[in-house]
mmCIF file of C-alpha atoms in Angstrom:
data_model
loop_
_atom_site.group_PDB
_atom_site.id
_atom_site.type_symbol
_atom_site.label_atom_id
_atom_site.label_comp_id
_atom_site.label_asym_id
_atom_site.label_seq_id
_atom_site.Cartn_x
_atom_site.Cartn_y
_atom_site.Cartn_z
ATOM 1 C CA UNK A 1 0.091 0.110 -0.099
ATOM 2 C CA UNK A 2 2.851 2.304 0.826
ATOM 3 C CA UNK A 3 4.393 1.938 -2.542
ATOM 4 C CA UNK A 4 1.178 3.276 -3.934
ATOM 5 C CA UNK A 5 1.032 6.137 -1.559
ATOM 6 C CA UNK A 6 -1.780 4.579 0.494
ATOM 7 C CA UNK A 7 -2.161 4.147 4.261
ATOM 8 C CA UNK A 8 -1.594 6.258 7.230
ATOM 9 C CA UNK A 9 -0.063 9.722 6.699
ATOM 10 C CA UNK A 10 3.039 8.878 9.148
ATOM 11 C CA UNK A 11 3.927 5.604 7.345
ATOM 12 C CA UNK A 12 6.738 5.346 4.900
ATOM 13 C CA UNK A 13 8.978 2.530 3.626
ATOM 14 C CA UNK A 14 12.597 2.622 4.687
ATOM 15 C CA UNK A 15 15.073 1.361 2.293
ATOM 16 C CA UNK A 16 18.683 0.653 3.651
ATOM 17 C CA UNK A 17 21.587 -1.139 2.280
ATOM 18 C CA UNK A 18 22.012 -4.574 4.010
ATOM 19 C CA UNK A 19 25.167 -4.315 6.041
ATOM 20 C CA UNK A 20 26.666 -7.645 4.746
ATOM 21 C CA UNK A 21 25.298 -7.940 1.226
ATOM 22 C CA UNK A 22 24.622 -4.131 0.362
ATOM 23 C CA UNK A 23 21.278 -5.399 -1.113
ATOM 24 C CA UNK A 24 18.593 -2.977 -0.421
ATOM 25 C CA UNK A 25 16.305 -3.976 2.233
ATOM 26 C CA UNK A 26 12.843 -2.412 2.766
ATOM 27 C CA UNK A 27 10.700 -2.264 5.892
ATOM 28 C CA UNK A 28 7.738 -0.115 6.683
ATOM 29 C CA UNK A 29 8.007 2.444 9.638
ATOM 30 C CA UNK A 30 6.106 5.318 11.161
ATOM 31 C CA UNK A 31 7.537 8.784 11.431
ATOM 32 C CA UNK A 32 7.057 10.710 14.706
ATOM 33 C CA UNK A 33 7.556 14.412 14.642
ATOM 34 C CA UNK A 34 8.462 16.330 17.868
ATOM 35 C CA UNK A 35 9.673 19.782 18.135
ATOM 36 C CA UNK A 36 10.226 20.181 14.377
ATOM 37 C CA UNK A 37 12.600 16.979 14.403
ATOM 38 C CA UNK A 38 11.462 13.615 12.718
ATOM 39 C CA UNK A 39 12.206 10.170 14.394
ATOM 40 C CA UNK A 40 11.774 6.594 13.906
ATOM 41 C CA UNK A 41 11.503 3.998 16.569
ATOM 42 C CA UNK A 42 12.421 0.457 16.656
ATOM 43 C CA UNK A 43 10.267 -2.092 18.652
ATOM 44 C CA UNK A 44 13.031 -4.441 19.001
ATOM 45 C CA UNK A 45 16.899 -3.532 19.313
ATOM 46 C CA UNK A 46 18.096 -6.469 17.399
ATOM 47 C CA UNK A 47 15.762 -5.994 14.258
ATOM 48 C CA UNK A 48 17.571 -6.385 11.024
ATOM 49 C CA UNK A 49 16.812 -2.892 9.772
ATOM 50 C CA UNK A 50 18.365 -1.176 13.093
ATOM 51 C CA UNK A 51 21.656 -3.155 12.468
ATOM 52 C CA UNK A 52 21.678 -2.039 8.685
ATOM 53 C CA UNK A 53 20.983 1.671 9.739
ATOM 54 C CA UNK A 54 23.658 1.538 12.227
ATOM 55 C CA UNK A 55 26.070 0.212 9.586
ATOM 56 C CA UNK A 56 24.843 2.414 6.781
ATOM 57 C CA UNK A 57 24.020 5.777 8.200
ATOM 58 C CA UNK A 58 21.841 6.684 5.393
ATOM 59 C CA UNK A 59 18.522 5.493 3.809
ATOM 60 C CA UNK A 60 15.567 6.494 1.677
ATOM 61 C CA UNK A 61 12.040 6.982 2.763
ATOM 62 C CA UNK A 62 9.394 6.616 0.193
ATOM 63 C CA UNK A 63 5.579 6.786 0.026
ATOM 64 C CA UNK A 64 4.157 6.398 -3.599
ATOM 65 C CA UNK A 65 6.330 8.300 -6.073
ATOM 66 C CA UNK A 66 7.882 10.415 -3.192
ATOM 67 C CA UNK A 67 11.421 9.414 -2.351
ATOM 68 C CA UNK A 68 13.644 11.177 0.240
ATOM 69 C CA UNK A 69 17.152 10.407 1.079
ATOM 70 C CA UNK A 70 18.003 10.741 4.751
ATOM 71 C CA UNK A 71 20.856 10.538 7.294
ATOM 72 C CA UNK A 72 19.652 8.674 10.426
ATOM 73 C CA UNK A 73 21.442 9.578 13.929
ATOM 74 C CA UNK A 74 20.878 7.239 16.883
ATOM 75 C CA UNK A 75 19.417 9.313 19.651
ATOM 76 C CA UNK A 76 21.146 8.371 23.122
ATOM 77 C CA UNK A 77 19.210 6.325 25.722
ATOM 78 C CA UNK A 78 18.896 9.350 27.923
ATOM 79 C CA UNK A 79 17.002 11.454 25.241
ATOM 80 C CA UNK A 80 14.616 8.974 24.077
ATOM 81 C CA UNK A 81 11.665 9.490 26.774
ATOM 82 C CA UNK A 82 10.003 12.479 24.814
ATOM 83 C CA UNK A 83 10.061 10.824 21.418
ATOM 84 C CA UNK A 84 8.741 7.500 22.781
ATOM 85 C CA UNK A 85 5.962 9.389 24.559
ATOM 86 C CA UNK A 86 4.934 11.147 21.136
ATOM 87 C CA UNK A 87 5.140 7.816 19.584
ATOM 88 C CA UNK A 88 2.725 6.404 21.882
ATOM 89 C CA UNK A 89 0.302 9.599 21.680
ATOM 90 C CA UNK A 90 0.422 9.844 17.853
ATOM 91 C CA UNK A 91 1.028 6.494 16.235
ATOM 92 C CA UNK A 92 -2.129 4.637 15.710
ATOM 93 C CA UNK A 93 -1.183 1.044 16.994
ATOM 94 C CA UNK A 94 2.198 2.171 18.258
ATOM 95 C CA UNK A 95 1.606 0.527 21.712
ATOM 96 C CA UNK A 96 1.780 -2.919 20.141
ATOM 97 C CA UNK A 97 5.410 -2.173 19.201
ATOM 98 C CA UNK A 98 6.558 -0.918 22.546
ATOM 99 C CA UNK A 99 7.276 -2.685 25.734
ATOM 100 C CA UNK A 100 5.108 0.117 27.662
ATOM 101 C CA UNK A 101 1.645 1.274 27.267
ATOM 102 C CA UNK A 102 0.200 4.680 26.468
ATOM 103 C CA UNK A 103 -0.126 5.778 29.903
ATOM 104 C CA UNK A 104 3.457 4.867 30.848
ATOM 105 C CA UNK A 105 5.262 7.175 33.294
ATOM 106 C CA UNK A 106 8.639 8.797 32.656
ATOM 107 C CA UNK A 107 10.070 6.302 34.965
ATOM 108 C CA UNK A 108 8.668 3.298 32.894
ATOM 109 C CA UNK A 109 9.557 5.043 29.531
ATOM 110 C CA UNK A 110 13.134 5.557 30.843
ATOM 111 C CA UNK A 111 13.260 1.824 31.765
ATOM 112 C CA UNK A 112 12.128 0.904 28.188
ATOM 113 C CA UNK A 113 14.293 3.498 26.396
ATOM 114 C CA UNK A 114 17.229 1.063 25.998
ATOM 115 C CA UNK A 115 14.923 -1.742 24.372
ATOM 116 C CA UNK A 116 13.931 0.679 21.746
ATOM 117 C CA UNK A 117 16.335 2.404 19.342
ATOM 118 C CA UNK A 118 15.383 5.816 18.143
ATOM 119 C CA UNK A 119 16.970 7.651 15.250
ATOM 120 C CA UNK A 120 16.488 11.159 14.233
ATOM 121 C CA UNK A 121 15.956 11.797 10.469
ATOM 122 C CA UNK A 122 17.867 14.369 8.581
ATOM 123 C CA UNK A 123 17.800 15.214 5.009
ATOM 124 C CA UNK A 124 20.786 13.730 3.401
ATOM 125 C CA UNK A 125 22.953 16.809 2.365
ATOM 126 C CA UNK A 126 25.586 14.837 0.640
ATOM 127 C CA UNK A 127 25.696 15.113 -3.246
ATOM 128 C CA UNK A 128 25.192 12.000 -5.012
#
């Protein structure tokens, strides 16, 4: 659906080079916007796309015919709580991807932050 431009407005397809093969790998993700910055969150720290992003540092986001190259910067564990809270607040179905629920306290979110990698998205400024 996303490749046709359909689905929730926050959803995109993340395409990143495989860390071992270099073959492009695609996964649907939800983008959270907080204080003018965009973020993506992983439900599992060992997800293949997380390891690929850590290795590559860049990827593309697509939805329909729109494609955007981005740089991905991992957010430190200590800075993840506001992003996780916004994810729970704004992403429909987001609770099922996190180990905490929508009403989680900051203490619970702090405990869970290490289990959920968060990446800030910036437009890729490198020339291709």
